[in-house]
mmCIF file of C-alpha atoms in Angstrom:
data_model
loop_
_atom_site.group_PDB
_atom_site.id
_atom_site.type_symbol
_atom_site.label_atom_id
_atom_site.label_comp_id
_atom_site.label_asym_id
_atom_site.label_seq_id
_atom_site.Cartn_x
_atom_site.Cartn_y
_atom_site.Cartn_z
ATOM 1 C CA UNK B 1 166.951 155.940 131.288
ATOM 2 C CA UNK B 2 164.636 155.434 134.228
ATOM 3 C CA UNK B 3 166.274 155.604 137.629
ATOM 4 C CA UNK B 4 165.381 153.582 140.701
ATOM 5 C CA UNK B 5 163.348 156.354 142.259
ATOM 6 C CA UNK B 6 161.269 156.695 139.106
ATOM 7 C CA UNK B 7 160.739 152.940 139.021
ATOM 8 C CA UNK B 8 159.621 153.044 142.634
ATOM 9 C CA UNK B 9 157.205 155.866 141.903
ATOM 10 C CA UNK B 10 155.879 154.044 138.869
ATOM 11 C CA UNK B 11 155.333 150.891 140.929
ATOM 12 C CA UNK B 12 153.505 152.815 143.606
ATOM 13 C CA UNK B 13 151.306 154.519 141.007
ATOM 14 C CA UNK B 14 150.505 151.173 139.389
ATOM 15 C CA UNK B 15 149.585 149.684 142.756
ATOM 16 C CA UNK B 16 147.346 152.646 143.537
ATOM 17 C CA UNK B 17 145.564 152.300 140.212
ATOM 18 C CA UNK B 18 144.983 148.604 140.824
ATOM 19 C CA UNK B 19 143.692 149.300 144.305
ATOM 20 C CA UNK B 20 141.314 151.947 142.921
ATOM 21 C CA UNK B 21 140.057 149.517 140.301
ATOM 22 C CA UNK B 22 139.598 146.851 142.931
ATOM 23 C CA UNK B 23 137.727 149.279 145.116
ATOM 24 C CA UNK B 24 135.576 150.297 142.113
ATOM 25 C CA UNK B 25 134.775 146.665 141.393
ATOM 26 C CA UNK B 26 133.859 146.010 145.003
ATOM 27 C CA UNK B 27 131.641 149.061 145.146
ATOM 28 C CA UNK B 28 129.844 148.053 141.907
ATOM 29 C CA UNK B 29 129.559 144.510 143.147
ATOM 30 C CA UNK B 30 128.101 145.644 146.439
ATOM 31 C CA UNK B 31 125.647 147.854 144.587
ATOM 32 C CA UNK B 32 124.552 145.105 142.189
ATOM 33 C CA UNK B 33 123.882 142.420 144.771
ATOM 34 C CA UNK B 34 120.796 144.154 146.284
ATOM 35 C CA UNK B 35 119.512 144.820 142.767
ATOM 36 C CA UNK B 36 119.874 141.149 141.895
ATOM 37 C CA UNK B 37 118.114 140.186 145.096
ATOM 38 C CA UNK B 38 115.246 142.560 144.300
ATOM 39 C CA UNK B 39 114.979 141.164 140.772
ATOM 40 C CA UNK B 40 114.890 137.613 142.059
ATOM 41 C CA UNK B 41 112.249 138.576 144.606
ATOM 42 C CA UNK B 42 110.071 140.201 141.933
ATOM 43 C CA UNK B 43 110.420 137.148 139.678
ATOM 44 C CA UNK B 44 109.517 134.871 142.575
ATOM 45 C CA UNK B 45 106.409 136.965 143.308
ATOM 46 C CA UNK B 46 105.385 136.928 139.635
ATOM 47 C CA UNK B 47 105.854 133.157 139.505
ATOM 48 C CA UNK B 48 103.774 132.738 142.664
ATOM 49 C CA UNK B 49 101.005 134.961 141.267
ATOM 50 C CA UNK B 50 100.986 133.013 137.994
ATOM 51 C CA UNK B 51 100.836 129.733 139.872
ATOM 52 C CA UNK B 52 97.870 130.961 141.913
ATOM 53 C CA UNK B 53 96.189 132.222 138.731
ATOM 54 C CA UNK B 54 96.652 128.875 136.990
ATOM 55 C CA UNK B 55 95.255 126.997 139.975
ATOM 56 C CA UNK B 56 92.338 129.447 140.175
ATOM 57 C CA UNK B 57 91.517 129.108 136.478
ATOM 58 C CA UNK B 58 91.765 125.330 136.663
ATOM 59 C CA UNK B 59 89.573 125.320 139.744
ATOM 60 C CA UNK B 60 87.026 127.580 138.098
ATOM 61 C CA UNK B 61 87.046 125.390 134.997
ATOM 62 C CA UNK B 62 86.311 122.340 137.140
ATOM 63 C CA UNK B 63 83.609 124.200 139.073
ATOM 64 C CA UNK B 64 82.092 125.442 135.830
ATOM 65 C CA UNK B 65 81.949 121.903 134.450
ATOM 66 C CA UNK B 66 80.318 120.645 137.626
ATOM 67 C CA UNK B 67 77.974 123.538 138.392
ATOM 68 C CA UNK B 68 77.860 125.707 135.251
ATOM 69 C CA UNK B 69 74.698 124.074 133.932
ATOM 70 C CA UNK B 70 72.826 124.641 137.198
ATOM 71 C CA UNK B 71 73.969 128.239 137.440
ATOM 72 C CA UNK B 72 73.017 128.915 133.797
ATOM 73 C CA UNK B 73 69.600 127.382 134.448
ATOM 74 C CA UNK B 74 69.037 129.631 137.466
ATOM 75 C CA UNK B 75 70.082 132.710 135.513
ATOM 76 C CA UNK B 76 67.613 131.782 132.776
ATOM 77 C CA UNK B 77 64.792 131.490 135.315
ATOM 78 C CA UNK B 78 65.666 134.917 136.781
ATOM 79 C CA UNK B 79 65.310 136.812 133.514
ATOM 80 C CA UNK B 80 63.730 140.205 134.069
ATOM 81 C CA UNK B 81 62.247 140.146 130.554
ATOM 82 C CA UNK B 82 60.994 136.635 129.806
ATOM 83 C CA UNK B 83 59.271 135.812 126.519
ATOM 84 C CA UNK B 84 55.591 135.125 127.106
ATOM 85 C CA UNK B 85 54.936 131.431 127.714
ATOM 86 C CA UNK B 86 58.621 130.455 127.857
ATOM 87 C CA UNK B 87 59.038 126.971 129.326
ATOM 88 C CA UNK B 88 61.620 126.239 132.011
ATOM 89 C CA UNK B 89 64.144 125.064 129.391
ATOM 90 C CA UNK B 90 63.886 128.348 127.493
ATOM 91 C CA UNK B 91 61.537 127.088 124.788
ATOM 92 C CA UNK B 92 59.225 129.500 122.978
ATOM 93 C CA UNK B 93 55.651 128.323 122.371
ATOM 94 C CA UNK B 94 54.705 128.109 118.705
ATOM 95 C CA UNK B 95 50.991 128.104 119.539
ATOM 96 C CA UNK B 96 48.438 130.348 121.198
ATOM 97 C CA UNK B 97 47.987 129.821 124.916
ATOM 98 C CA UNK B 98 44.387 128.771 124.260
ATOM 99 C CA UNK B 99 45.660 125.991 121.968
ATOM 100 C CA UNK B 100 47.868 124.342 124.578
ATOM 101 C CA UNK B 101 46.904 120.695 124.988
ATOM 102 C CA UNK B 102 47.920 119.222 128.371
ATOM 103 C CA UNK B 103 47.350 115.691 127.033
ATOM 104 C CA UNK B 104 49.610 116.089 124.009
ATOM 105 C CA UNK B 105 53.374 115.522 123.792
ATOM 106 C CA UNK B 106 55.746 118.474 123.865
ATOM 107 C CA UNK B 107 58.204 118.714 120.995
ATOM 108 C CA UNK B 108 61.130 121.107 121.540
ATOM 109 C CA UNK B 109 63.272 122.048 118.570
ATOM 110 C CA UNK B 110 66.666 123.755 118.966
ATOM 111 C CA UNK B 111 67.900 125.796 116.016
ATOM 112 C CA UNK B 112 70.308 128.539 115.081
ATOM 113 C CA UNK B 113 68.936 130.557 112.174
ATOM 114 C CA UNK B 114 72.396 130.514 110.587
ATOM 115 C CA UNK B 115 72.651 126.715 110.787
ATOM 116 C CA UNK B 116 72.387 124.967 107.376
ATOM 117 C CA UNK B 117 71.561 121.611 108.986
ATOM 118 C CA UNK B 118 68.677 123.293 110.814
ATOM 119 C CA UNK B 119 67.377 124.550 107.494
ATOM 120 C CA UNK B 120 67.628 121.064 105.978
ATOM 121 C CA UNK B 121 65.696 119.545 108.871
ATOM 122 C CA UNK B 122 63.020 122.237 108.752
ATOM 123 C CA UNK B 123 62.494 121.623 105.030
ATOM 124 C CA UNK B 124 61.752 117.978 105.854
ATOM 125 C CA UNK B 125 59.552 118.173 108.957
ATOM 126 C CA UNK B 126 57.802 121.563 108.671
ATOM 127 C CA UNK B 127 54.615 120.341 106.881
ATOM 128 C CA UNK B 128 53.983 117.579 109.418
ATOM 129 C CA UNK B 129 55.022 119.711 112.365
ATOM 130 C CA UNK B 130 52.657 122.474 111.289
ATOM 131 C CA UNK B 131 49.704 120.126 110.850
ATOM 132 C CA UNK B 132 50.276 118.461 114.210
ATOM 133 C CA UNK B 133 50.596 121.818 115.977
ATOM 134 C CA UNK B 134 47.514 123.328 114.348
ATOM 135 C CA UNK B 135 45.472 120.248 115.290
ATOM 136 C CA UNK B 136 46.694 120.465 118.908
ATOM 137 C CA UNK B 137 48.237 117.008 118.607
ATOM 138 C CA UNK B 138 51.566 118.295 119.891
ATOM 139 C CA UNK B 139 52.784 121.390 121.733
ATOM 140 C CA UNK B 140 55.744 122.796 119.806
ATOM 141 C CA UNK B 141 58.449 124.857 121.521
ATOM 142 C CA UNK B 142 61.192 126.535 119.553
ATOM 143 C CA UNK B 143 64.632 127.236 121.040
ATOM 144 C CA UNK B 144 66.443 129.812 118.898
ATOM 145 C CA UNK B 145 70.089 129.879 119.981
ATOM 146 C CA UNK B 146 72.959 132.089 118.835
ATOM 147 C CA UNK B 147 76.039 129.925 119.217
ATOM 148 C CA UNK B 148 76.988 130.550 115.567
ATOM 149 C CA UNK B 149 76.878 134.319 116.000
ATOM 150 C CA UNK B 150 80.629 134.777 115.569
ATOM 151 C CA UNK B 151 80.387 133.288 112.084
ATOM 152 C CA UNK B 152 77.656 135.681 110.958
ATOM 153 C CA UNK B 153 77.575 139.248 109.764
ATOM 154 C CA UNK B 154 76.162 141.850 112.121
ATOM 155 C CA UNK B 155 75.217 139.335 114.864
ATOM 156 C CA UNK B 156 72.628 137.678 112.653
ATOM 157 C CA UNK B 157 72.048 134.665 114.929
ATOM 158 C CA UNK B 158 71.301 136.901 117.908
ATOM 159 C CA UNK B 159 69.124 139.360 116.002
ATOM 160 C CA UNK B 160 67.045 136.677 114.309
ATOM 161 C CA UNK B 161 66.586 134.796 117.599
ATOM 162 C CA UNK B 162 65.351 137.941 119.373
ATOM 163 C CA UNK B 163 62.869 138.528 116.546
ATOM 164 C CA UNK B 164 61.583 134.965 116.976
ATOM 165 C CA UNK B 165 61.210 135.524 120.730
ATOM 166 C CA UNK B 166 59.209 138.712 120.173
ATOM 167 C CA UNK B 167 56.942 137.053 117.611
ATOM 168 C CA UNK B 168 56.357 134.122 119.972
ATOM 169 C CA UNK B 169 55.446 136.529 122.769
ATOM 170 C CA UNK B 170 52.855 138.387 120.673
ATOM 171 C CA UNK B 171 51.702 136.173 117.796
ATOM 172 C CA UNK B 172 53.006 132.666 118.574
ATOM 173 C CA UNK B 173 50.848 130.878 116.018
ATOM 174 C CA UNK B 174 52.975 132.489 113.268
ATOM 175 C CA UNK B 175 56.320 131.325 114.678
ATOM 176 C CA UNK B 176 56.615 128.095 112.673
ATOM 177 C CA UNK B 177 55.755 129.920 109.449
ATOM 178 C CA UNK B 178 58.317 132.602 110.257
ATOM 179 C CA UNK B 179 60.944 129.940 110.916
ATOM 180 C CA UNK B 180 60.160 128.198 107.643
ATOM 181 C CA UNK B 181 60.583 131.494 105.788
ATOM 182 C CA UNK B 182 63.860 132.208 107.621
ATOM 183 C CA UNK B 183 65.256 128.884 106.382
ATOM 184 C CA UNK B 184 64.198 129.417 102.775
ATOM 185 C CA UNK B 185 67.094 129.029 100.354
ATOM 186 C CA UNK B 186 66.494 132.425 98.770
ATOM 187 C CA UNK B 187 66.545 134.244 102.129
ATOM 188 C CA UNK B 188 68.867 132.474 104.519
ATOM 189 C CA UNK B 189 72.405 133.884 104.721
ATOM 190 C CA UNK B 190 75.367 131.535 104.796
ATOM 191 C CA UNK B 191 79.128 131.656 104.963
ATOM 192 C CA UNK B 192 79.094 131.020 101.206
ATOM 193 C CA UNK B 193 76.703 133.690 99.963
ATOM 194 C CA UNK B 194 77.833 136.311 102.489
ATOM 195 C CA UNK B 195 74.415 137.958 102.782
ATOM 196 C CA UNK B 196 73.981 140.709 105.355
ATOM 197 C CA UNK B 197 70.322 140.587 106.389
ATOM 198 C CA UNK B 198 69.039 143.883 107.786
ATOM 199 C CA UNK B 199 66.461 144.401 110.529
ATOM 200 C CA UNK B 200 64.041 145.721 107.915
ATOM 201 C CA UNK B 201 64.402 142.527 105.899
ATOM 202 C CA UNK B 202 63.608 140.503 109.023
ATOM 203 C CA UNK B 203 60.532 142.640 109.669
ATOM 204 C CA UNK B 204 59.386 142.445 106.048
ATOM 205 C CA UNK B 205 59.762 138.666 106.057
ATOM 206 C CA UNK B 206 57.672 138.412 109.229
ATOM 207 C CA UNK B 207 54.934 140.505 107.629
ATOM 208 C CA UNK B 208 54.984 138.275 104.542
ATOM 209 C CA UNK B 209 54.140 135.194 106.636
ATOM 210 C CA UNK B 210 51.248 136.861 108.449
ATOM 211 C CA UNK B 211 52.792 138.675 111.402
ATOM 212 C CA UNK B 212 51.141 142.054 111.981
ATOM 213 C CA UNK B 213 53.140 145.102 110.917
ATOM 214 C CA UNK B 214 53.279 146.509 114.446
ATOM 215 C CA UNK B 215 54.659 143.264 115.882
ATOM 216 C CA UNK B 216 57.080 142.718 113.004
ATOM 217 C CA UNK B 217 58.579 146.198 113.288
ATOM 218 C CA UNK B 218 58.881 146.071 117.082
ATOM 219 C CA UNK B 219 60.427 142.595 116.944
ATOM 220 C CA UNK B 220 63.821 143.961 115.901
ATOM 221 C CA UNK B 221 64.252 146.271 118.912
ATOM 222 C CA UNK B 222 66.318 143.764 120.887
ATOM 223 C CA UNK B 223 63.789 143.314 123.704
ATOM 224 C CA UNK B 224 64.768 139.681 124.205
ATOM 225 C CA UNK B 225 68.509 139.809 123.529
ATOM 226 C CA UNK B 226 69.258 138.925 127.164
ATOM 227 C CA UNK B 227 66.924 135.950 126.863
ATOM 228 C CA UNK B 228 68.825 134.723 123.809
ATOM 229 C CA UNK B 229 72.162 135.054 125.610
ATOM 230 C CA UNK B 230 71.045 133.224 128.743
ATOM 231 C CA UNK B 231 69.036 130.551 126.938
ATOM 232 C CA UNK B 232 71.986 129.800 124.659
ATOM 233 C CA UNK B 233 74.383 129.618 127.609
ATOM 234 C CA UNK B 234 72.145 127.125 129.372
ATOM 235 C CA UNK B 235 71.632 125.106 126.184
ATOM 236 C CA UNK B 236 75.365 124.806 125.560
ATOM 237 C CA UNK B 237 75.919 123.547 129.115
ATOM 238 C CA UNK B 238 72.864 121.265 129.272
ATOM 239 C CA UNK B 239 74.470 117.830 129.273
ATOM 240 C CA UNK B 240 71.236 116.038 128.394
ATOM 241 C CA UNK B 241 71.496 117.643 124.942
ATOM 242 C CA UNK B 242 75.087 116.576 124.255
ATOM 243 C CA UNK B 243 75.966 114.398 121.273
ATOM 244 C CA UNK B 244 79.251 113.152 119.839
ATOM 245 C CA UNK B 245 80.568 115.571 117.236
ATOM 246 C CA UNK B 246 83.916 114.387 115.925
ATOM 247 C CA UNK B 247 86.102 114.034 118.997
ATOM 248 C CA UNK B 248 83.852 116.220 121.140
ATOM 249 C CA UNK B 249 80.802 115.525 123.270
ATOM 250 C CA UNK B 250 78.706 118.692 123.154
ATOM 251 C CA UNK B 251 75.523 120.378 122.000
ATOM 252 C CA UNK B 252 74.890 120.518 118.270
ATOM 253 C CA UNK B 253 71.999 121.962 116.316
ATOM 254 C CA UNK B 254 69.458 121.009 115.227
ATOM 255 C CA UNK B 255 68.221 119.036 118.200
ATOM 256 C CA UNK B 256 64.755 117.582 118.811
ATOM 257 C CA UNK B 257 63.440 116.815 122.302
ATOM 258 C CA UNK B 258 60.213 114.876 122.843
ATOM 259 C CA UNK B 259 58.597 115.031 126.289
ATOM 260 C CA UNK B 260 61.844 116.208 127.820
ATOM 261 C CA UNK B 261 64.125 113.526 126.323
ATOM 262 C CA UNK B 262 66.364 114.062 123.331
ATOM 263 C CA UNK B 263 65.210 112.206 120.239
ATOM 264 C CA UNK B 264 68.160 110.700 118.391
ATOM 265 C CA UNK B 265 66.857 111.205 114.871
ATOM 266 C CA UNK B 266 70.520 111.307 113.758
ATOM 267 C CA UNK B 267 70.514 107.510 114.036
ATOM 268 C CA UNK B 268 68.522 107.345 110.816
ATOM 269 C CA UNK B 269 70.212 106.628 107.525
ATOM 270 C CA UNK B 270 68.552 109.470 105.634
ATOM 271 C CA UNK B 271 67.369 112.868 106.819
ATOM 272 C CA UNK B 272 64.145 112.569 104.822
ATOM 273 C CA UNK B 273 63.178 109.630 107.052
ATOM 274 C CA UNK B 274 62.818 112.076 109.948
ATOM 275 C CA UNK B 275 59.312 113.062 108.908
ATOM 276 C CA UNK B 276 57.632 109.641 108.753
ATOM 277 C CA UNK B 277 59.692 108.457 111.730
ATOM 278 C CA UNK B 278 58.502 111.399 113.835
ATOM 279 C CA UNK B 279 54.904 110.394 113.243
ATOM 280 C CA UNK B 280 55.635 106.822 114.373
ATOM 281 C CA UNK B 281 57.652 107.695 117.490
ATOM 282 C CA UNK B 282 54.822 109.957 118.666
ATOM 283 C CA UNK B 283 52.450 107.011 118.427
ATOM 284 C CA UNK B 284 50.430 108.112 115.422
ATOM 285 C CA UNK B 285 49.538 106.658 112.055
ATOM 286 C CA UNK B 286 50.268 108.760 108.949
ATOM 287 C CA UNK B 287 46.559 109.179 108.255
ATOM 288 C CA UNK B 288 46.077 110.641 111.761
ATOM 289 C CA UNK B 289 48.249 113.699 111.126
ATOM 290 C CA UNK B 290 46.087 116.807 111.373
ATOM 291 C CA UNK B 291 43.202 115.012 113.085
ATOM 292 C CA UNK B 292 42.440 116.823 116.378
ATOM 293 C CA UNK B 293 40.769 113.692 117.760
ATOM 294 C CA UNK B 294 43.871 111.550 117.313
ATOM 295 C CA UNK B 295 46.189 112.334 120.219
ATOM 296 C CA UNK B 296 49.626 110.649 120.049
ATOM 297 C CA UNK B 297 49.722 107.466 122.132
ATOM 298 C CA UNK B 298 52.778 108.574 124.125
ATOM 299 C CA UNK B 299 50.699 111.372 125.656
ATOM 300 C CA UNK B 300 52.341 114.219 127.536
ATOM 301 C CA UNK B 301 54.819 112.265 129.659
ATOM 302 C CA UNK B 302 55.974 109.031 127.974
ATOM 303 C CA UNK B 303 59.202 108.715 126.016
ATOM 304 C CA UNK B 304 59.200 108.635 122.239
ATOM 305 C CA UNK B 305 58.683 105.160 120.790
ATOM 306 C CA UNK B 306 61.625 103.402 119.100
ATOM 307 C CA UNK B 307 62.403 104.432 115.554
ATOM 308 C CA UNK B 308 61.035 101.776 113.151
ATOM 309 C CA UNK B 309 63.773 99.591 111.689
ATOM 310 C CA UNK B 310 62.949 100.546 108.114
ATOM 311 C CA UNK B 311 64.188 104.059 108.818
ATOM 312 C CA UNK B 312 67.488 103.099 110.420
#
């Protein structure tokens, strides 16, 4: 049986324990409050940093949209290793300097050597393009871009474009033939056939179309890789080259530019109409193709003529 004294002692002990627990709780609570405050402060700082980062990225995106094209153009002009004869839009001459005709129209063609649509277009217009160029009736500039590089094996778009730039710089009159060979069905790689074209194969192909062995072998050394990067960047930002692709308004290859203005050959019903239509919009008759004395009526500055209705 517990006596009164024992009960009193037990009560005192119980009170002491409760007071100790209360003190413990208060101590822990007092210790946790600064930690909570520090955590909240850190979270607030992180949130502020993220907010600034988001605003900065958004601001840069807006600035890039407004000024990216101009900056890319300036970077292209400041290349330390420019291809010989490169025009201010990054085009590579497909003719000897001595064959330049200041009275003839300029025809710029934008291609990616991995682009199947570019191959299809080249199959259609190459014969006429070659005849017009050889007769000095037009000045052809090729723009090899690499925007499909991520879809290729071993950076094929970049490597093939740098080879084209080297050939243009040393033996430009072979550039159209080289391009035709690059787009041949039995050579061109695709996402379907999975070919991995080597540098030696690129060199051998160049030799087959008439490029000297020394030029063909040196063409794969990457001399103009920076040119390809900068020219592609400018091309992708150059709003004058934008077309509607699905829900996007952007650059798409192949693209043809005549005297500085994009030619909307895509308006035609059939791709094969591109060849006869090209002759007409330059201001030539079919029988004039290849005749050095017949210079296109649009000359070197006028816009391409309207596409004849029979081709639309």
